[in-house]
Tab-separated table of N, CA, C and O in Angstrom:
chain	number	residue	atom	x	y	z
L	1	UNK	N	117.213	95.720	92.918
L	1	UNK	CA	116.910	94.835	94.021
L	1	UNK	C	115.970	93.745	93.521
L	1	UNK	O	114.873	94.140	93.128
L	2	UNK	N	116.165	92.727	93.482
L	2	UNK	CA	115.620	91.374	92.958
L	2	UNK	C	114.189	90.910	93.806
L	2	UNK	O	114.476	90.912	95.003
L	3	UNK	N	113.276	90.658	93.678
L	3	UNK	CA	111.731	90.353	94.230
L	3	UNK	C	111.281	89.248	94.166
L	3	UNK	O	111.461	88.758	93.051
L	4	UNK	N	110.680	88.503	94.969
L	4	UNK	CA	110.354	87.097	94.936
L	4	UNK	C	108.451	86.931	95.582
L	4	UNK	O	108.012	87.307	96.669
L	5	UNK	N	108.016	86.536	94.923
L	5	UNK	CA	106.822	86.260	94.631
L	5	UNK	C	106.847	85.111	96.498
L	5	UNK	O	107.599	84.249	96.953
L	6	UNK	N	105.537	85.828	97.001
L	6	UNK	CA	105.177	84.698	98.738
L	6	UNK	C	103.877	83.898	97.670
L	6	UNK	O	103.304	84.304	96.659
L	7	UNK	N	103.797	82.918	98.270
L	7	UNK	CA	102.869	82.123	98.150
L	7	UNK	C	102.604	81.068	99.186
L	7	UNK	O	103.637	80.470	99.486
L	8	UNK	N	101.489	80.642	99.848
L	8	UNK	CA	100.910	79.808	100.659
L	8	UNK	C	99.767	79.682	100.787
L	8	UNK	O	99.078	80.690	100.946
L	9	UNK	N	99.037	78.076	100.755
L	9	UNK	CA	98.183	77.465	100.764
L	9	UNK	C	97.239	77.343	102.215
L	9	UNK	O	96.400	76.526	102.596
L	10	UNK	N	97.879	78.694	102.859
L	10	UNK	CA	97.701	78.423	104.269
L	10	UNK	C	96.531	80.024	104.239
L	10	UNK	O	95.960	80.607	105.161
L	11	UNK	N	96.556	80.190	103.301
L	11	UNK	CA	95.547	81.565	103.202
L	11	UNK	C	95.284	81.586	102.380
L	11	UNK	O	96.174	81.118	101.670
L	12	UNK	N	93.937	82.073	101.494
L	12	UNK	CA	93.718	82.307	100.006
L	12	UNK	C	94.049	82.898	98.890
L	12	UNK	O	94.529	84.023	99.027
L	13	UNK	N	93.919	82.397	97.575
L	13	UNK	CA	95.194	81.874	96.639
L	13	UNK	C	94.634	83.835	95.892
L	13	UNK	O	93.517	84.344	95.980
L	14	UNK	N	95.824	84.405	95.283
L	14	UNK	CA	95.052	85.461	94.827
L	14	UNK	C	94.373	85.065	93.706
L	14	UNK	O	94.716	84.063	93.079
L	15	UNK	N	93.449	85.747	93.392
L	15	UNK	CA	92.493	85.665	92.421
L	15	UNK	C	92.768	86.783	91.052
L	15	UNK	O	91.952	87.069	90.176
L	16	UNK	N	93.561	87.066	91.137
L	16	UNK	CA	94.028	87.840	89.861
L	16	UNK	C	95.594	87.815	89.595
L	16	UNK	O	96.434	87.047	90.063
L	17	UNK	N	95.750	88.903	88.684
L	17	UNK	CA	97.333	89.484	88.321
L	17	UNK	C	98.002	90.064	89.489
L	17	UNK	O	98.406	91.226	89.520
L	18	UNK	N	98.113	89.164	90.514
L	18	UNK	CA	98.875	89.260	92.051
L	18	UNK	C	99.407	88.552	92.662
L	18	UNK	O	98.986	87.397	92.609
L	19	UNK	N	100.654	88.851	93.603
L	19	UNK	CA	100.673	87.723	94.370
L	19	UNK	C	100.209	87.734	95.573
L	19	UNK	O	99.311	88.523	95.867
L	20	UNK	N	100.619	87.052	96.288
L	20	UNK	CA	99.446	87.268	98.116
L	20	UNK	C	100.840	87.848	98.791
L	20	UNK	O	100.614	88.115	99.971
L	21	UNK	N	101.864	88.057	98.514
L	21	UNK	CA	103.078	88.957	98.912
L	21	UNK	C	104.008	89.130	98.120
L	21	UNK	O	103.873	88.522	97.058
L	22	UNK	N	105.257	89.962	98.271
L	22	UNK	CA	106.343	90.131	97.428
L	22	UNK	C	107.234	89.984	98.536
L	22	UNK	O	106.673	90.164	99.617
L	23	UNK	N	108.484	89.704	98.600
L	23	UNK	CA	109.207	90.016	99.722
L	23	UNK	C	110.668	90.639	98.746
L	23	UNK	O	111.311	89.752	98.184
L	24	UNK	N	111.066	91.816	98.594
L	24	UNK	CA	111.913	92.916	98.247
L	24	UNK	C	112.803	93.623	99.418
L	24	UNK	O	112.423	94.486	100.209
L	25	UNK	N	114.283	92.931	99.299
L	25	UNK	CA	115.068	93.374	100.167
L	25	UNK	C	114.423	92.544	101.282
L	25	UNK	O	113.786	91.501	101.131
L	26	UNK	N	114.735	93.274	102.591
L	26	UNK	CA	114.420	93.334	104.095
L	26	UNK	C	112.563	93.762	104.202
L	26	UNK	O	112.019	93.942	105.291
L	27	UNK	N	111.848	93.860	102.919
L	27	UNK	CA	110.648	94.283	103.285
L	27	UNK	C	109.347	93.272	102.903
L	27	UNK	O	109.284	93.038	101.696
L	28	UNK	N	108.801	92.939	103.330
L	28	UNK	CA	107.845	92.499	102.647
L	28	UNK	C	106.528	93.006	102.528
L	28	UNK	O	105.751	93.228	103.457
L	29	UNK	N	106.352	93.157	101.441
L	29	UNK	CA	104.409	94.045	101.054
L	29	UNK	C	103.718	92.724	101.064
L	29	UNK	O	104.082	91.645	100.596
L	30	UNK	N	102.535	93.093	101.767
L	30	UNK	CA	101.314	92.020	101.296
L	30	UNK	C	100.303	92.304	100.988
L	30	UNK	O	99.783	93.212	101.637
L	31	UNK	N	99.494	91.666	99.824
L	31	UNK	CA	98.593	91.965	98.892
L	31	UNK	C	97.166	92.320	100.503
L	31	UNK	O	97.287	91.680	101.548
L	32	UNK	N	96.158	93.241	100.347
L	32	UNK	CA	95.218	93.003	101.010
L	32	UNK	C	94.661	91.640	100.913
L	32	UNK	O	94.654	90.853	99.966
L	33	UNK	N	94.162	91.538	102.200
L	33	UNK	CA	93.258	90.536	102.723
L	33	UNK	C	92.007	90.569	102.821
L	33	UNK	O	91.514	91.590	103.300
L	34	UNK	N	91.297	89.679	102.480
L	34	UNK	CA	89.684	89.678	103.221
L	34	UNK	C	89.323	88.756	103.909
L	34	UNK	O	90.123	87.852	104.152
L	35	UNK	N	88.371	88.734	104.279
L	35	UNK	CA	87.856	87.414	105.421
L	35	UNK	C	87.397	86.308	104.133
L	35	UNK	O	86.291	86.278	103.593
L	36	UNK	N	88.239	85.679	103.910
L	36	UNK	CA	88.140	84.320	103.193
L	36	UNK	C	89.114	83.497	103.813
L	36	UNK	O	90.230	83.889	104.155
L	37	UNK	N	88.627	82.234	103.963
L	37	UNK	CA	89.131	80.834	104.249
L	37	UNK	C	90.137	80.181	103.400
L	37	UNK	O	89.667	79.766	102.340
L	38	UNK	N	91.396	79.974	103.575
L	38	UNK	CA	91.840	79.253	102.687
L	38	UNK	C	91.453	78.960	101.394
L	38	UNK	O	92.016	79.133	100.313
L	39	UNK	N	90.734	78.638	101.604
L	39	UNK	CA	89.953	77.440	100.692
L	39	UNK	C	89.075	78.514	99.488
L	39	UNK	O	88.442	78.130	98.504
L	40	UNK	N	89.231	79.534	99.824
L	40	UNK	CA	88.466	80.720	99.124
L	40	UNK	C	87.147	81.225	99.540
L	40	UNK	O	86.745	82.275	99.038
L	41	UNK	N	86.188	80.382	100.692
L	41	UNK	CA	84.958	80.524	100.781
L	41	UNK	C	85.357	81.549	101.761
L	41	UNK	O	86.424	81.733	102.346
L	42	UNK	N	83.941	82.326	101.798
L	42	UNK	CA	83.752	83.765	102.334
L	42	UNK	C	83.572	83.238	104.231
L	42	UNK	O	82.927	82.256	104.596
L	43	UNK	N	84.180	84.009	104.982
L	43	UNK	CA	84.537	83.805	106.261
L	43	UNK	C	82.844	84.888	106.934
L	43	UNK	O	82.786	86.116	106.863
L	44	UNK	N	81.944	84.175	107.395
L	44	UNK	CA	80.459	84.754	107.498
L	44	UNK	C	80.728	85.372	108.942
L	44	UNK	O	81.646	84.843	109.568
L	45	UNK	N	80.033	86.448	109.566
L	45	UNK	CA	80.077	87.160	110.537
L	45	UNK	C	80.574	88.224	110.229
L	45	UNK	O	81.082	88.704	109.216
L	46	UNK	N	80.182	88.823	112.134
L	46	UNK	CA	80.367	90.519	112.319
L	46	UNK	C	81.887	90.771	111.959
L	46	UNK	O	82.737	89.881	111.920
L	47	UNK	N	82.083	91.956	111.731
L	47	UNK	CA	83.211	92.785	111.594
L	47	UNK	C	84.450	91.930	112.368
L	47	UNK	O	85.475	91.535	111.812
L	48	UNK	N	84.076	91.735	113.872
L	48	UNK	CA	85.230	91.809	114.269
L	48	UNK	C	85.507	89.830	113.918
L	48	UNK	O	86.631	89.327	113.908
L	49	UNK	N	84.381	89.144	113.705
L	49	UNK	CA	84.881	87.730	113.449
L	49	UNK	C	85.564	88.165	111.950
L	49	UNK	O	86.710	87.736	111.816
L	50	UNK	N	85.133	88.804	111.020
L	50	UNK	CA	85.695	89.108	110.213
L	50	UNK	C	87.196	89.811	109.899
L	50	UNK	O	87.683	89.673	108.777
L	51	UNK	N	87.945	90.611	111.001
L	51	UNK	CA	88.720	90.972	111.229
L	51	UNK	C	89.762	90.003	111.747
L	51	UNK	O	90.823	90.031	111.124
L	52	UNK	N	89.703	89.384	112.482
L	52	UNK	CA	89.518	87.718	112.886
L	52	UNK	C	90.443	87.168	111.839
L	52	UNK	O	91.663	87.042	111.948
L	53	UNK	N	89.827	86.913	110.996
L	53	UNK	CA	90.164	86.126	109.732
L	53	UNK	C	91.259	86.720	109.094
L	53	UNK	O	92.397	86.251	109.119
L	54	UNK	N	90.853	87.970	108.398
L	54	UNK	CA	91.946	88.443	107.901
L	54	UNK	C	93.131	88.925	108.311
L	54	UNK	O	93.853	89.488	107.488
L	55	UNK	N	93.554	88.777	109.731
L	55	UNK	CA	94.443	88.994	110.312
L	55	UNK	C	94.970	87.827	110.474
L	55	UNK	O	96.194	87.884	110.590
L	56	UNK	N	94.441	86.588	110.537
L	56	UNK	CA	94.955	85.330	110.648
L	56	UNK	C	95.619	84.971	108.564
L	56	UNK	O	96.638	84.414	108.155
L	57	UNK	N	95.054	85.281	108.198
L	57	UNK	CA	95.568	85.275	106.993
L	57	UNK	C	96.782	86.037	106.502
L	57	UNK	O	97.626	85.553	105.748
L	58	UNK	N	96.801	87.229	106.975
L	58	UNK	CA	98.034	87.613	107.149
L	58	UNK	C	98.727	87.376	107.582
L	58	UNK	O	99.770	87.949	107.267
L	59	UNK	N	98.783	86.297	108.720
L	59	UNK	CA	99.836	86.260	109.733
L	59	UNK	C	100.016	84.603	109.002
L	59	UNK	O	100.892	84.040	109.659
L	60	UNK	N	99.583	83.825	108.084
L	60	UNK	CA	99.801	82.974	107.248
L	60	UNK	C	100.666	83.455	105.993
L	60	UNK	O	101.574	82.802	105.478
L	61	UNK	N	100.324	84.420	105.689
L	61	UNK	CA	101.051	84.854	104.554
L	61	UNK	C	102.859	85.678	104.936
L	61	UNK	O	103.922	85.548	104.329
L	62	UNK	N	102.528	86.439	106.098
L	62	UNK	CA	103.785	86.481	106.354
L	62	UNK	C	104.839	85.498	107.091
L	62	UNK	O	106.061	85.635	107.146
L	63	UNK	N	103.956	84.364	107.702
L	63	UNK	CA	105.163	83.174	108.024
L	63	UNK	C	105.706	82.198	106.751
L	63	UNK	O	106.569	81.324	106.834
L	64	UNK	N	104.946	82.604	105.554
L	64	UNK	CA	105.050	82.363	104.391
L	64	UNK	C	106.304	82.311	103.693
L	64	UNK	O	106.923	81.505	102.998
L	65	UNK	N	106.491	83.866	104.290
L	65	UNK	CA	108.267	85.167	103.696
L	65	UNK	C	108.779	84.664	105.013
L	65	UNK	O	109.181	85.737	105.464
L	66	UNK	N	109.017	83.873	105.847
L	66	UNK	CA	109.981	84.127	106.892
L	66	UNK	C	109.811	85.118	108.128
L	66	UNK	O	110.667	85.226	109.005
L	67	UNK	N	108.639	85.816	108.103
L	67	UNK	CA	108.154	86.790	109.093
L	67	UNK	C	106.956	86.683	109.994
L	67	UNK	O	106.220	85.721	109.770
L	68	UNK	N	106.667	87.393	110.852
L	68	UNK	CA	105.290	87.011	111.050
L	68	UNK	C	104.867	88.952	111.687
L	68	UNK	O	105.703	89.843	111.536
L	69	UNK	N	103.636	89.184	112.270
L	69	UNK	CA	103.009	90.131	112.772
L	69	UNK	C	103.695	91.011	113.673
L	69	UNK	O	103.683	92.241	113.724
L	70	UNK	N	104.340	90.097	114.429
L	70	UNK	CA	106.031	90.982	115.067
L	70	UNK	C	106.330	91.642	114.663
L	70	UNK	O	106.714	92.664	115.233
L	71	UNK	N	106.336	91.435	113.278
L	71	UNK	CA	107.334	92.364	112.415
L	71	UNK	C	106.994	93.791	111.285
L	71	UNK	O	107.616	94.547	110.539
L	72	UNK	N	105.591	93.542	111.752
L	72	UNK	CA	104.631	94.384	110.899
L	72	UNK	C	105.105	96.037	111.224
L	72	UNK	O	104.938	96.512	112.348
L	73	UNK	N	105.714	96.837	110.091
L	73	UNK	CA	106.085	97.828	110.583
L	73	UNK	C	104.837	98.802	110.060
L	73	UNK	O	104.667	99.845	110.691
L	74	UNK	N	104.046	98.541	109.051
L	74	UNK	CA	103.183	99.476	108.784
L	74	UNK	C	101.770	98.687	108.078
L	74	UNK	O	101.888	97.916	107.126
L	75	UNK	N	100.411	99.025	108.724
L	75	UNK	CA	99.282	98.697	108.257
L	75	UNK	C	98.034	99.383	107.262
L	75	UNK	O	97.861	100.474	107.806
L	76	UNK	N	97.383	99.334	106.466
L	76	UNK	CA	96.590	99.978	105.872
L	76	UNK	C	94.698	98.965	105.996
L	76	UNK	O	94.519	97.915	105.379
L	77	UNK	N	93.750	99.517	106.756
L	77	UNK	CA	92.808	99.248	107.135
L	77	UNK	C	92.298	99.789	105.577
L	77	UNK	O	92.850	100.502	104.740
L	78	UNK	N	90.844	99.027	105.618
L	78	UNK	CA	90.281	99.424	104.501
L	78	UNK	C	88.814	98.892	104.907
L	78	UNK	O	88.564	97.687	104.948
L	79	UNK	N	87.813	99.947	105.220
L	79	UNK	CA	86.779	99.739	106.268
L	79	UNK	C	85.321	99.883	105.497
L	79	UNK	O	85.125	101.098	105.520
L	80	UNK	N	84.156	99.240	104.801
L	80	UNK	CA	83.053	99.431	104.029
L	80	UNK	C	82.506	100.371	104.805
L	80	UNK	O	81.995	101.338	104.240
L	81	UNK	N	82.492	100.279	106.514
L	81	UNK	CA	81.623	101.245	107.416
L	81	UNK	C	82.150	102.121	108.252
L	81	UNK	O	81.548	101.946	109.312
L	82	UNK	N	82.965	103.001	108.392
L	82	UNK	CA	83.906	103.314	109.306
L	82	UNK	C	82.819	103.505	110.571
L	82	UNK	O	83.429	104.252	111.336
L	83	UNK	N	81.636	103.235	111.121
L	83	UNK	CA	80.873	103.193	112.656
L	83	UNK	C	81.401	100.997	112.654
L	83	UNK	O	80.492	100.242	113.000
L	84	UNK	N	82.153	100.649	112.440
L	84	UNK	CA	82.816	99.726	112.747
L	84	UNK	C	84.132	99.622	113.272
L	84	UNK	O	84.821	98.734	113.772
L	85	UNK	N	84.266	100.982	112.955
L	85	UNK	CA	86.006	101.126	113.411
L	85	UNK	C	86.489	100.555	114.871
L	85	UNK	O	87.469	99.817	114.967
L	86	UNK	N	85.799	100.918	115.859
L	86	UNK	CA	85.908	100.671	117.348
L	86	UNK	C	86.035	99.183	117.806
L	86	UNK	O	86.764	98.769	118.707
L	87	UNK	N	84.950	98.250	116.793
L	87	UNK	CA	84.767	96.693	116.881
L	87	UNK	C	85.979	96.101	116.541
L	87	UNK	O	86.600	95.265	117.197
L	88	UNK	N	86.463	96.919	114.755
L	88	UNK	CA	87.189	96.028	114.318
L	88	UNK	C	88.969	96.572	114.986
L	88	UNK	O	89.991	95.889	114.929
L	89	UNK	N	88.850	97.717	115.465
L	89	UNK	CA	90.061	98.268	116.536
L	89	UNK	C	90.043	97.120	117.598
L	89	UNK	O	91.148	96.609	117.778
L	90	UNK	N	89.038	96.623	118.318
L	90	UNK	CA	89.264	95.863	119.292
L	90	UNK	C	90.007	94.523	119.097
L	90	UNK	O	90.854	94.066	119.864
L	91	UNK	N	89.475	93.859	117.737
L	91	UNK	CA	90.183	92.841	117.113
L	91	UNK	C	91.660	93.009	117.477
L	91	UNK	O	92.445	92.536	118.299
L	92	UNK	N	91.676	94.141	116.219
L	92	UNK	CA	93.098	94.278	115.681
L	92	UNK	C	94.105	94.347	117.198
L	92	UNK	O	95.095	93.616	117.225
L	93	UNK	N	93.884	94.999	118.089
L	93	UNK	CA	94.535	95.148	119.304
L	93	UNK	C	95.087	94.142	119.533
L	93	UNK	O	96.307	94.222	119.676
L	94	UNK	N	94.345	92.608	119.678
L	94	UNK	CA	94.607	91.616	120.309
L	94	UNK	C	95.630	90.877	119.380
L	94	UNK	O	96.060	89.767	119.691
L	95	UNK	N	96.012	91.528	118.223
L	95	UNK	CA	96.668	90.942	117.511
L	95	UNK	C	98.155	91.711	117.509
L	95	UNK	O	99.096	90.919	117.566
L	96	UNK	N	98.587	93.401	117.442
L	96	UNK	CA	99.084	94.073	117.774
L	96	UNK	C	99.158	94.378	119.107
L	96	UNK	O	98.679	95.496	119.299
L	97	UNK	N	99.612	93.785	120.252
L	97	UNK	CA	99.890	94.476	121.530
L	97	UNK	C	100.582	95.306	121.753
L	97	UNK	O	100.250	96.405	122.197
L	98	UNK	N	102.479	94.676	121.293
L	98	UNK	CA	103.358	95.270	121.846
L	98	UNK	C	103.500	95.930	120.804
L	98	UNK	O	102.975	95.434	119.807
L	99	UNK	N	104.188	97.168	120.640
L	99	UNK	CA	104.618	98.129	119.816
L	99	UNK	C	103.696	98.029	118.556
L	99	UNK	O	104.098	97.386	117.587
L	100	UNK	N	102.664	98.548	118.538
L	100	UNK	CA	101.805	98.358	117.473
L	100	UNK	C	102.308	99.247	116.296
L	100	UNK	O	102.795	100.357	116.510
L	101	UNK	N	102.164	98.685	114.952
L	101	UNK	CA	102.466	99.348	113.659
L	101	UNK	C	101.961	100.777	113.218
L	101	UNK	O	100.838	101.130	113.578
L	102	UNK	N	102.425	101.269	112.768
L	102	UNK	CA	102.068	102.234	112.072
L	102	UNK	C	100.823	102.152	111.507
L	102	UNK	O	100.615	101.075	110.948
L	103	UNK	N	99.773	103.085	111.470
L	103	UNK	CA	98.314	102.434	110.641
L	103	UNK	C	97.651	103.202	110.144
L	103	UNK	O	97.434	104.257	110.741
L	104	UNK	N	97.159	102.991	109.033
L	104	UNK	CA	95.810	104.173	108.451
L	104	UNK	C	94.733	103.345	108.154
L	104	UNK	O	94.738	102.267	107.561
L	105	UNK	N	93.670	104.066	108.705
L	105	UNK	CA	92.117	103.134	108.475
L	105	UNK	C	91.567	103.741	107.582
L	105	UNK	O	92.169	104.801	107.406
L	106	UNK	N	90.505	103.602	106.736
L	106	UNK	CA	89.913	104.663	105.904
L	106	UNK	C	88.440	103.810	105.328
L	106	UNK	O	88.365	102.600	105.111
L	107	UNK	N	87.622	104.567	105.206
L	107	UNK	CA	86.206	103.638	104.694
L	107	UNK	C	86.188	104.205	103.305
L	107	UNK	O	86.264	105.377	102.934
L	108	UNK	N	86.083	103.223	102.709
L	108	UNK	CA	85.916	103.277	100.759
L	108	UNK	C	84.342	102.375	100.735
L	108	UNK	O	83.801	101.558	101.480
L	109	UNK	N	83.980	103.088	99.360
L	109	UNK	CA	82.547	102.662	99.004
L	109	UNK	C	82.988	101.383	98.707
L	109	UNK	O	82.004	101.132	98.010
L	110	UNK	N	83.611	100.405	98.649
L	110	UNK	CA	83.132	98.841	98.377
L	110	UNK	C	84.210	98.298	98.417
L	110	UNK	O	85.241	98.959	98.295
L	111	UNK	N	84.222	96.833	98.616
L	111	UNK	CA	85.333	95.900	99.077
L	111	UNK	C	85.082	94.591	98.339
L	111	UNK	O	83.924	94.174	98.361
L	112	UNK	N	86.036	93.861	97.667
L	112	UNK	CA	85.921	92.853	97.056
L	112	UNK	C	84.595	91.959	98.077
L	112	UNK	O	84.512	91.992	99.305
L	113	UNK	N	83.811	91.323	97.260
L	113	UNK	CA	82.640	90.231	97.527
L	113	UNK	C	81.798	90.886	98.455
L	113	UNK	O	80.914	90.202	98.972
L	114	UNK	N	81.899	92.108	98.776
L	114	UNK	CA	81.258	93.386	99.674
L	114	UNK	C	81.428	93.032	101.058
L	114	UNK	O	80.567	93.014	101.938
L	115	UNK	N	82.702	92.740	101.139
L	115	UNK	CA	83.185	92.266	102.718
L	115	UNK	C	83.211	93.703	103.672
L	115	UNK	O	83.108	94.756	103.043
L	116	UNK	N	83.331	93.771	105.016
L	116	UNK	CA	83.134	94.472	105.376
L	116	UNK	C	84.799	95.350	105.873
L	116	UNK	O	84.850	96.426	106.469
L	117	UNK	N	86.010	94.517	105.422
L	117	UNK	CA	86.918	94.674	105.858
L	117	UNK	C	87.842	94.167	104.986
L	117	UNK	O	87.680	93.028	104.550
L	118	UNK	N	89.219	95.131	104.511
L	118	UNK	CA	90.401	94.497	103.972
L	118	UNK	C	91.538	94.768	104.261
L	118	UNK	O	91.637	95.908	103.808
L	119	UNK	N	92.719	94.462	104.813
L	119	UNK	CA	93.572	95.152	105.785
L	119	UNK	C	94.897	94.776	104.772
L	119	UNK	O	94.840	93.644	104.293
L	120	UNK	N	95.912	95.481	104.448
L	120	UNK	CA	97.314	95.092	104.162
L	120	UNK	C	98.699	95.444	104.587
L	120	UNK	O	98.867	96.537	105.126
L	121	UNK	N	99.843	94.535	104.382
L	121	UNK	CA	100.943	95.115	105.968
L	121	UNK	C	102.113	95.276	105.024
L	121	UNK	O	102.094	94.990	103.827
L	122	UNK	N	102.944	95.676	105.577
L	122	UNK	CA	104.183	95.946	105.482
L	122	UNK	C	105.449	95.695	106.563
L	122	UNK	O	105.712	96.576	107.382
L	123	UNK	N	106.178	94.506	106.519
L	123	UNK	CA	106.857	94.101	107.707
L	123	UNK	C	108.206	93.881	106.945
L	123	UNK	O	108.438	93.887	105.736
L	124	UNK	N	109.273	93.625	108.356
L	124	UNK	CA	110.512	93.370	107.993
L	124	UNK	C	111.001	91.623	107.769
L	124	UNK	O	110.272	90.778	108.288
L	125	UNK	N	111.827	91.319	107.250
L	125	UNK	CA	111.958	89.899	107.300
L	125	UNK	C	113.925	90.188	107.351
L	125	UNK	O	114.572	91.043	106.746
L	126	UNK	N	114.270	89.421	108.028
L	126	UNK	CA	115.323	88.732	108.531
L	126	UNK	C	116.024	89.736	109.698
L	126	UNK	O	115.180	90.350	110.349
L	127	UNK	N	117.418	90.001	110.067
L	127	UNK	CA	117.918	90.298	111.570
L	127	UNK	C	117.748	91.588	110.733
L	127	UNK	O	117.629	91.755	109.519
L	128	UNK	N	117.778	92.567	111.930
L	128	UNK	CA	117.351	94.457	112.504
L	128	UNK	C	116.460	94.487	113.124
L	128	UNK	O	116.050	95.561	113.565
């Protein structure tokens, strides 16, 4: 099955041996996110402005592949504090209403630039 590298200037550029998505078959993986700006500068505030961000970045990166948050069939949270979970749940809600994705949250000792949040998706791209 043949793989094609997402890229867009509409969210921040990866910073290593990555791309900011793959889109493989009907699926597309996307690299985690953090609360950074386009532009690379660090997105300042609480959890949930921070959650904020990186959900908007995702939803840049998957209109990227032809998809968007609609289509998100599975999520992976990645939390510095899990006594944030509830804040950054409230975010995420407003972004997931209808049929919300599949999800695992989990708090790990540290997060790129010691953000407080890094989230990555897994969605479908084209008809099903």
């Amino acid at each position: 099955m043949p793989k094609e590298a997402i890229r867009t200037d509409a969210a921040p550029a990866a910073v290593g041996p990555y791309s900011q998505a793959i889109r493989a078959g009907q699926f597309v993986f996307t690299a985690g996110q953090i609360p950074l700006h386009p532009d690379g500068t660090l997105h300042e505030g609480d959890i949930q402005a921070q959650t904020r961000q990186v959900l908007n970045n995702l939803a840049a990166v998957l209109k990227a592949a032809g998809t968007g948050l609609d289509r998100v069939v599975k999520c992976t949270c990645f939390l510095a504090d899990m006594n944030d979970f509830a804040a950054m749940n409230e975010v995420y809600s407003e972004y997931f209403e209808d049929t919300p994705p599949a999800r695992s949250a989990v708090e790990v000792a540290r997060l790129p630039k010691d953000v407080g949040i890094e989230i990555e998706a897994v969605a479908l791209v084209g008809g099903g």
